[in-house]
Amino acid sequence: MISPVRKMFDGIASRYDFLNHFLSCGQDILWRRYCCRRLKKYNAGCRLLDLCGGTGDFAVCYEKLCTKPDVAVLGDFSFGMLKGASGKKTVAIPVQLDAMRVPFVDASFDVVLNGFGMRNVPDAKGALQESFRVLAPGGYLCVLEFFAPRNLFNRFFYGILAPIFIPLFGAFFSGKKEAYEYLVNSIKRFLPVKVFCRMAEECGFQVEKVKSFNGGISYGVFLRKPLEAFRG
């Protein structure tokens, strides 16, 4: 049985990229670029999983700014979103999968990307644990996400402005107002970034860097699986 959230993403897939860029005024492109340049500084690796990867923009950015992976997988639970990656310049193989039960053996990847997907899994800690499992020791998980607002500006933005304008524009361009109401509500219900980082540490990760974008509208969280995990 298809979950309501998966059905929702299937329904907005054809307009997903356009609305991401439109609603963020193109900032989402810059956020991904920053994350990939940071991973390049870390010399992150050549086996890539773009988890909850949607239409593949994060994987495309990684290949352009970091390195062409030896192995690359674009994983998402929405077949409609994966179809949206067709024609993009990426070597990543699209695989429909569940982020809570990733169908790869331990230590399969050097880098796991997760762009705006952690809010949409049933259990963020479970998704972190799965990402930790499939990462090789020394590998990186990069989470780009809208976390629960904490400062005054973000509370005003997500409490007053976003509930009005995001569903309005979403309905106009995609005809799916409820999907963009879900977007706003999922951000308000999600974890604060500090709580998420503590959870990641409980799963075994080291927090390498937390980057705030545009006053905390979104964050890039860089997590590393310790080399010592090889002995765990």
PDB file of C-alpha atoms in Angstrom:
ATOM      1  CA  MET A   1       0.000   0.000   0.000  1.00  0.00           C
ATOM      2  CA  ILE A   2       1.369   3.401  -1.012  1.00  0.00           C
ATOM      3  CA  SER A   3       1.782   5.773   1.937  1.00  0.00           C
ATOM      4  CA  PRO A   4       0.038   9.180   1.780  1.00  0.00           C
ATOM      5  CA  VAL A   5       3.397  10.992   1.864  1.00  0.00           C
ATOM      6  CA  ARG A   6       4.814   8.937  -0.995  1.00  0.00           C
ATOM      7  CA  LYS A   7       1.615   9.494  -3.001  1.00  0.00           C
ATOM      8  CA  MET A   8       1.907  13.222  -2.330  1.00  0.00           C
ATOM      9  CA  PHE A   9       5.485  13.360  -3.665  1.00  0.00           C
ATOM     10  CA  ASP A  10       4.521  11.335  -6.722  1.00  0.00           C
ATOM     11  CA  GLY A  11       1.833  13.963  -7.373  1.00  0.00           C
ATOM     12  CA  ILE A  12       4.144  17.002  -7.259  1.00  0.00           C
ATOM     13  CA  ALA A  13       7.186  15.448  -8.954  1.00  0.00           C
ATOM     14  CA  SER A  14       6.711  17.214 -12.291  1.00  0.00           C
ATOM     15  CA  ARG A  15       6.887  20.681 -10.672  1.00  0.00           C
ATOM     16  CA  TYR A  16       9.177  19.836  -7.772  1.00  0.00           C
ATOM     17  CA  ASP A  17      12.426  21.334  -9.088  1.00  0.00           C
ATOM     18  CA  PHE A  18      10.803  24.517 -10.350  1.00  0.00           C
ATOM     19  CA  LEU A  19       8.978  25.156  -7.071  1.00  0.00           C
ATOM     20  CA  ASN A  20      12.060  24.414  -4.974  1.00  0.00           C
ATOM     21  CA  HIS A  21      14.005  27.062  -6.872  1.00  0.00           C
ATOM     22  CA  PHE A  22      11.089  29.505  -6.998  1.00  0.00           C
ATOM     23  CA  LEU A  23      10.083  29.297  -3.338  1.00  0.00           C
ATOM     24  CA  SER A  24      13.692  29.591  -2.129  1.00  0.00           C
ATOM     25  CA  CYS A  25      14.538  32.320  -4.687  1.00  0.00           C
ATOM     26  CA  GLY A  26      17.274  30.011  -5.982  1.00  0.00           C
ATOM     27  CA  GLN A  27      18.933  29.710  -2.592  1.00  0.00           C
ATOM     28  CA  ASP A  28      18.531  25.925  -2.526  1.00  0.00           C
ATOM     29  CA  ILE A  29      21.011  25.740  -5.422  1.00  0.00           C
ATOM     30  CA  LEU A  30      23.570  27.747  -3.438  1.00  0.00           C
ATOM     31  CA  TRP A  31      23.004  25.621  -0.325  1.00  0.00           C
ATOM     32  CA  ARG A  32      23.755  22.416  -2.242  1.00  0.00           C
ATOM     33  CA  ARG A  33      26.847  23.978  -3.785  1.00  0.00           C
ATOM     34  CA  TYR A  34      28.186  24.964  -0.389  1.00  0.00           C
ATOM     35  CA  CYS A  35      27.641  21.445   0.947  1.00  0.00           C
ATOM     36  CA  CYS A  36      29.396  19.826  -1.996  1.00  0.00           C
ATOM     37  CA  ARG A  37      32.365  22.208  -1.820  1.00  0.00           C
ATOM     38  CA  ARG A  38      32.701  21.428   1.878  1.00  0.00           C
ATOM     39  CA  LEU A  39      32.662  17.693   1.129  1.00  0.00           C
ATOM     40  CA  LYS A  40      35.349  18.272  -1.475  1.00  0.00           C
ATOM     41  CA  LYS A  41      37.534  19.884   1.210  1.00  0.00           C
ATOM     42  CA  TYR A  42      36.990  16.791   3.313  1.00  0.00           C
ATOM     43  CA  ASN A  43      38.093  14.652   0.341  1.00  0.00           C
ATOM     44  CA  ALA A  44      34.972  12.667   1.085  1.00  0.00           C
ATOM     45  CA  GLY A  45      35.165   9.819  -1.422  1.00  0.00           C
ATOM     46  CA  CYS A  46      33.998   8.183  -4.630  1.00  0.00           C
ATOM     47  CA  ARG A  47      31.086   5.938  -3.605  1.00  0.00           C
ATOM     48  CA  LEU A  48      27.957   8.052  -3.355  1.00  0.00           C
ATOM     49  CA  LEU A  49      24.416   7.509  -2.108  1.00  0.00           C
ATOM     50  CA  ASP A  50      21.963  10.368  -2.564  1.00  0.00           C
ATOM     51  CA  LEU A  51      19.366   9.217  -0.030  1.00  0.00           C
ATOM     52  CA  CYS A  52      15.859  10.686  -0.216  1.00  0.00           C
ATOM     53  CA  GLY A  53      17.399  12.116  -3.362  1.00  0.00           C
ATOM     54  CA  GLY A  54      14.207  13.108  -5.166  1.00  0.00           C
ATOM     55  CA  THR A  55      15.005  14.263  -8.686  1.00  0.00           C
ATOM     56  CA  GLY A  56      18.764  14.052  -8.162  1.00  0.00           C
ATOM     57  CA  ASP A  57      19.837  17.687  -7.849  1.00  0.00           C
ATOM     58  CA  PHE A  58      22.177  16.937  -4.935  1.00  0.00           C
ATOM     59  CA  ALA A  59      23.869  14.071  -6.789  1.00  0.00           C
ATOM     60  CA  VAL A  60      24.279  16.235  -9.898  1.00  0.00           C
ATOM     61  CA  CYS A  61      25.853  18.995  -7.817  1.00  0.00           C
ATOM     62  CA  TYR A  62      28.233  16.561  -6.096  1.00  0.00           C
ATOM     63  CA  GLU A  63      29.426  15.140  -9.403  1.00  0.00           C
ATOM     64  CA  LYS A  64      29.947  18.628 -10.816  1.00  0.00           C
ATOM     65  CA  LEU A  65      31.828  20.143  -7.863  1.00  0.00           C
ATOM     66  CA  CYS A  66      33.529  17.187  -6.195  1.00  0.00           C
ATOM     67  CA  THR A  67      34.331  14.182  -8.313  1.00  0.00           C
ATOM     68  CA  LYS A  68      32.664  11.730 -10.628  1.00  0.00           C
ATOM     69  CA  PRO A  69      31.815   8.804  -8.337  1.00  0.00           C
ATOM     70  CA  ASP A  70      32.985   5.280  -9.053  1.00  0.00           C
ATOM     71  CA  VAL A  71      29.642   4.111  -7.674  1.00  0.00           C
ATOM     72  CA  ALA A  72      26.575   6.334  -7.373  1.00  0.00           C
ATOM     73  CA  VAL A  73      22.989   5.573  -6.337  1.00  0.00           C
ATOM     74  CA  LEU A  74      20.020   7.932  -6.330  1.00  0.00           C
ATOM     75  CA  GLY A  75      17.589   6.513  -3.786  1.00  0.00           C
ATOM     76  CA  ASP A  76      14.060   7.676  -3.058  1.00  0.00           C
ATOM     77  CA  PHE A  77      10.752   6.121  -2.052  1.00  0.00           C
ATOM     78  CA  SER A  78       8.840   8.037  -4.746  1.00  0.00           C
ATOM     79  CA  PHE A  79       9.006   6.558  -8.226  1.00  0.00           C
ATOM     80  CA  GLY A  80       7.606   9.803  -9.615  1.00  0.00           C
ATOM     81  CA  MET A  81      10.490  11.773  -8.138  1.00  0.00           C
ATOM     82  CA  LEU A  82      13.061   9.342  -9.519  1.00  0.00           C
ATOM     83  CA  LYS A  83      11.501   9.708 -12.964  1.00  0.00           C
ATOM     84  CA  GLY A  84      12.123  13.440 -12.613  1.00  0.00           C
ATOM     85  CA  ALA A  85      15.868  12.737 -12.621  1.00  0.00           C
ATOM     86  CA  SER A  86      15.664  11.368 -16.162  1.00  0.00           C
ATOM     87  CA  GLY A  87      17.808  13.413 -18.526  1.00  0.00           C
ATOM     88  CA  LYS A  88      19.932  15.034 -15.813  1.00  0.00           C
ATOM     89  CA  LYS A  89      23.705  14.747 -16.060  1.00  0.00           C
ATOM     90  CA  THR A  90      24.383  12.189 -13.389  1.00  0.00           C
ATOM     91  CA  VAL A  91      25.878   8.720 -13.312  1.00  0.00           C
ATOM     92  CA  ALA A  92      23.738   7.861 -10.283  1.00  0.00           C
ATOM     93  CA  ILE A  93      21.525   4.820 -10.771  1.00  0.00           C
ATOM     94  CA  PRO A  94      17.941   5.463  -9.624  1.00  0.00           C
ATOM     95  CA  VAL A  95      16.710   2.972  -7.028  1.00  0.00           C
ATOM     96  CA  GLN A  96      13.314   3.075  -5.339  1.00  0.00           C
ATOM     97  CA  LEU A  97      14.008   2.326  -1.686  1.00  0.00           C
ATOM     98  CA  ASP A  98      13.035   2.913   1.917  1.00  0.00           C
ATOM     99  CA  ALA A  99      15.483   5.114   3.863  1.00  0.00           C
ATOM    100  CA  MET A 100      14.656   3.100   6.973  1.00  0.00           C
ATOM    101  CA  ARG A 101      15.777  -0.155   5.319  1.00  0.00           C
ATOM    102  CA  VAL A 102      18.467   0.684   2.779  1.00  0.00           C
ATOM    103  CA  PRO A 103      19.076  -2.367   0.552  1.00  0.00           C
ATOM    104  CA  PHE A 104      22.888  -2.248   0.648  1.00  0.00           C
ATOM    105  CA  VAL A 105      25.447  -4.037   2.772  1.00  0.00           C
ATOM    106  CA  ASP A 106      27.420  -2.369   5.548  1.00  0.00           C
ATOM    107  CA  ALA A 107      30.101   0.169   4.538  1.00  0.00           C
ATOM    108  CA  SER A 108      28.937   0.389   0.922  1.00  0.00           C
ATOM    109  CA  PHE A 109      29.418   4.156   0.515  1.00  0.00           C
ATOM    110  CA  ASP A 110      31.916   6.913   1.303  1.00  0.00           C
ATOM    111  CA  VAL A 111      29.345   9.716   1.119  1.00  0.00           C
ATOM    112  CA  VAL A 112      25.642   9.812   1.880  1.00  0.00           C
ATOM    113  CA  LEU A 113      23.724  12.940   0.913  1.00  0.00           C
ATOM    114  CA  ASN A 114      20.313  13.716   2.341  1.00  0.00           C
ATOM    115  CA  GLY A 115      18.718  16.879   1.032  1.00  0.00           C
ATOM    116  CA  PHE A 116      15.403  17.825   2.653  1.00  0.00           C
ATOM    117  CA  GLY A 117      14.546  14.195   3.324  1.00  0.00           C
ATOM    118  CA  MET A 118      15.004  13.682   7.052  1.00  0.00           C
ATOM    119  CA  ARG A 119      11.679  15.396   7.811  1.00  0.00           C
ATOM    120  CA  ASN A 120       9.847  12.897   5.641  1.00  0.00           C
ATOM    121  CA  VAL A 121      11.015   9.634   7.187  1.00  0.00           C
ATOM    122  CA  PRO A 122       8.960   8.019   9.984  1.00  0.00           C
ATOM    123  CA  ASP A 123      11.918   8.046  12.390  1.00  0.00           C
ATOM    124  CA  ALA A 124      14.901  10.363  11.942  1.00  0.00           C
ATOM    125  CA  LYS A 125      17.015   8.321  14.349  1.00  0.00           C
ATOM    126  CA  GLY A 126      16.336   5.166  12.378  1.00  0.00           C
ATOM    127  CA  ALA A 127      17.364   6.917   9.159  1.00  0.00           C
ATOM    128  CA  LEU A 128      20.546   8.142  10.841  1.00  0.00           C
ATOM    129  CA  GLN A 129      21.349   4.617  11.996  1.00  0.00           C
ATOM    130  CA  GLU A 130      20.846   3.233   8.491  1.00  0.00           C
ATOM    131  CA  SER A 131      23.057   5.951   7.012  1.00  0.00           C
ATOM    132  CA  PHE A 132      25.711   5.141   9.616  1.00  0.00           C
ATOM    133  CA  ARG A 133      25.505   1.454   8.733  1.00  0.00           C
ATOM    134  CA  VAL A 134      25.980   1.863   4.982  1.00  0.00           C
ATOM    135  CA  LEU A 135      28.811   4.397   5.386  1.00  0.00           C
ATOM    136  CA  ALA A 136      32.402   3.197   5.385  1.00  0.00           C
ATOM    137  CA  PRO A 137      34.497   4.212   8.414  1.00  0.00           C
ATOM    138  CA  GLY A 138      35.705   7.760   7.799  1.00  0.00           C
ATOM    139  CA  GLY A 139      32.738   8.417   5.508  1.00  0.00           C
ATOM    140  CA  TYR A 140      30.463  11.471   5.589  1.00  0.00           C
ATOM    141  CA  LEU A 141      26.756  12.056   5.858  1.00  0.00           C
ATOM    142  CA  CYS A 142      25.676  15.516   4.722  1.00  0.00           C
ATOM    143  CA  VAL A 143      22.164  16.535   5.768  1.00  0.00           C
ATOM    144  CA  LEU A 144      20.705  19.671   4.172  1.00  0.00           C
ATOM    145  CA  GLU A 145      17.441  20.388   5.901  1.00  0.00           C
ATOM    146  CA  PHE A 146      14.821  22.798   7.225  1.00  0.00           C
ATOM    147  CA  PHE A 147      14.936  22.253  10.981  1.00  0.00           C
ATOM    148  CA  ALA A 148      12.344  23.389  13.502  1.00  0.00           C
ATOM    149  CA  PRO A 149      12.557  27.184  13.877  1.00  0.00           C
ATOM    150  CA  ARG A 150      14.082  28.493  17.085  1.00  0.00           C
ATOM    151  CA  ASN A 151      15.092  32.147  16.630  1.00  0.00           C
ATOM    152  CA  LEU A 152      12.584  34.997  16.427  1.00  0.00           C
ATOM    153  CA  PHE A 153      12.956  35.566  12.673  1.00  0.00           C
ATOM    154  CA  ASN A 154      12.377  31.904  11.791  1.00  0.00           C
ATOM    155  CA  ARG A 155       9.441  31.583  14.149  1.00  0.00           C
ATOM    156  CA  PHE A 156       7.865  34.574  12.435  1.00  0.00           C
ATOM    157  CA  PHE A 157       8.690  33.249   8.956  1.00  0.00           C
ATOM    158  CA  TYR A 158       7.411  29.713   9.508  1.00  0.00           C
ATOM    159  CA  GLY A 159       4.613  30.731  11.867  1.00  0.00           C
ATOM    160  CA  ILE A 160       3.122  33.639   9.878  1.00  0.00           C
ATOM    161  CA  LEU A 161       4.518  34.060   6.361  1.00  0.00           C
ATOM    162  CA  ALA A 162       5.230  30.500   5.204  1.00  0.00           C
ATOM    163  CA  PRO A 163       1.766  29.048   6.025  1.00  0.00           C
ATOM    164  CA  ILE A 164       0.204  31.718   3.805  1.00  0.00           C
ATOM    165  CA  PHE A 165       2.545  32.087   0.857  1.00  0.00           C
ATOM    166  CA  ILE A 166       4.094  28.631   0.378  1.00  0.00           C
ATOM    167  CA  PRO A 167       0.756  26.768  -0.005  1.00  0.00           C
ATOM    168  CA  LEU A 168      -0.579  29.640  -2.142  1.00  0.00           C
ATOM    169  CA  PHE A 169       2.277  29.472  -4.646  1.00  0.00           C
ATOM    170  CA  GLY A 170       2.379  25.683  -4.450  1.00  0.00           C
ATOM    171  CA  ALA A 171      -1.302  25.493  -5.345  1.00  0.00           C
ATOM    172  CA  PHE A 172      -0.919  27.987  -8.192  1.00  0.00           C
ATOM    173  CA  PHE A 173       1.977  26.209  -9.896  1.00  0.00           C
ATOM    174  CA  SER A 174       1.268  22.571  -9.043  1.00  0.00           C
ATOM    175  CA  GLY A 175      -2.408  22.419  -8.128  1.00  0.00           C
ATOM    176  CA  LYS A 176      -1.411  20.596  -4.930  1.00  0.00           C
ATOM    177  CA  LYS A 177      -2.005  23.009  -2.072  1.00  0.00           C
ATOM    178  CA  GLU A 178      -2.086  20.227   0.530  1.00  0.00           C
ATOM    179  CA  ALA A 179       1.441  19.124  -0.395  1.00  0.00           C
ATOM    180  CA  TYR A 180       2.834  22.552   0.441  1.00  0.00           C
ATOM    181  CA  GLU A 181       0.781  22.798   3.610  1.00  0.00           C
ATOM    182  CA  TYR A 182       2.474  19.529   4.548  1.00  0.00           C
ATOM    183  CA  LEU A 183       5.860  21.091   3.762  1.00  0.00           C
ATOM    184  CA  VAL A 184       5.337  23.962   6.204  1.00  0.00           C
ATOM    185  CA  ASN A 185       3.869  21.744   8.924  1.00  0.00           C
ATOM    186  CA  SER A 186       6.665  19.179   8.600  1.00  0.00           C
ATOM    187  CA  ILE A 187       9.242  21.897   9.277  1.00  0.00           C
ATOM    188  CA  LYS A 188       7.395  23.172  12.335  1.00  0.00           C
ATOM    189  CA  ARG A 189       7.082  19.622  13.697  1.00  0.00           C
ATOM    190  CA  PHE A 190      10.680  18.598  13.026  1.00  0.00           C
ATOM    191  CA  LEU A 191      13.613  18.587  15.421  1.00  0.00           C
ATOM    192  CA  PRO A 192      15.707  21.662  16.201  1.00  0.00           C
ATOM    193  CA  VAL A 193      19.148  21.359  14.675  1.00  0.00           C
ATOM    194  CA  LYS A 194      20.877  21.003  18.073  1.00  0.00           C
ATOM    195  CA  VAL A 195      18.626  18.110  19.034  1.00  0.00           C
ATOM    196  CA  PHE A 196      19.254  16.469  15.669  1.00  0.00           C
ATOM    197  CA  CYS A 197      23.022  16.750  16.166  1.00  0.00           C
ATOM    198  CA  ARG A 198      22.801  15.169  19.613  1.00  0.00           C
ATOM    199  CA  MET A 199      20.779  12.342  18.093  1.00  0.00           C
ATOM    200  CA  ALA A 200      23.434  11.868  15.404  1.00  0.00           C
ATOM    201  CA  GLU A 201      26.107  11.600  18.073  1.00  0.00           C
ATOM    202  CA  GLU A 202      24.023   8.973  19.877  1.00  0.00           C
ATOM    203  CA  CYS A 203      24.062   7.005  16.612  1.00  0.00           C
ATOM    204  CA  GLY A 204      27.863   7.116  16.553  1.00  0.00           C
ATOM    205  CA  PHE A 205      28.533  10.105  14.304  1.00  0.00           C
ATOM    206  CA  GLN A 206      30.984  12.904  14.915  1.00  0.00           C
ATOM    207  CA  VAL A 207      29.535  16.348  14.129  1.00  0.00           C
ATOM    208  CA  GLU A 208      32.125  18.008  11.901  1.00  0.00           C
ATOM    209  CA  LYS A 209      30.283  21.224  11.049  1.00  0.00           C
ATOM    210  CA  VAL A 210      26.859  22.857  11.241  1.00  0.00           C
ATOM    211  CA  LYS A 211      26.316  25.608   8.703  1.00  0.00           C
ATOM    212  CA  SER A 212      23.388  28.019   9.036  1.00  0.00           C
ATOM    213  CA  PHE A 213      22.021  29.380   5.758  1.00  0.00           C
ATOM    214  CA  ASN A 214      20.119  32.657   5.452  1.00  0.00           C
ATOM    215  CA  GLY A 215      19.738  33.242   9.152  1.00  0.00           C
ATOM    216  CA  GLY A 216      18.715  29.664   9.917  1.00  0.00           C
ATOM    217  CA  ILE A 217      16.120  29.152   7.178  1.00  0.00           C
ATOM    218  CA  SER A 218      18.022  25.931   6.461  1.00  0.00           C
ATOM    219  CA  TYR A 219      21.142  24.165   7.740  1.00  0.00           C
ATOM    220  CA  GLY A 220      23.882  21.994   6.366  1.00  0.00           C
ATOM    221  CA  VAL A 221      24.968  19.367   8.909  1.00  0.00           C
ATOM    222  CA  PHE A 222      28.178  17.464   8.214  1.00  0.00           C
ATOM    223  CA  LEU A 223      28.542  14.173  10.078  1.00  0.00           C
ATOM    224  CA  ARG A 224      31.484  11.776   9.983  1.00  0.00           C
ATOM    225  CA  LYS A 225      31.582   8.086  10.796  1.00  0.00           C
ATOM    226  CA  PRO A 226      34.715   7.588  12.919  1.00  0.00           C
ATOM    227  CA  LEU A 227      37.468   5.318  11.659  1.00  0.00           C
ATOM    228  CA  GLU A 228      37.203   3.505  14.983  1.00  0.00           C
ATOM    229  CA  ALA A 229      33.754   2.330  13.929  1.00  0.00           C
ATOM    230  CA  PHE A 230      35.558  -0.315  11.864  1.00  0.00           C
ATOM    231  CA  ARG A 231      36.273  -2.117  15.110  1.00  0.00           C
ATOM    232  CA  GLY A 232      32.737  -1.710  16.402  1.00  0.00           C
TER     233      GLY A 232
END
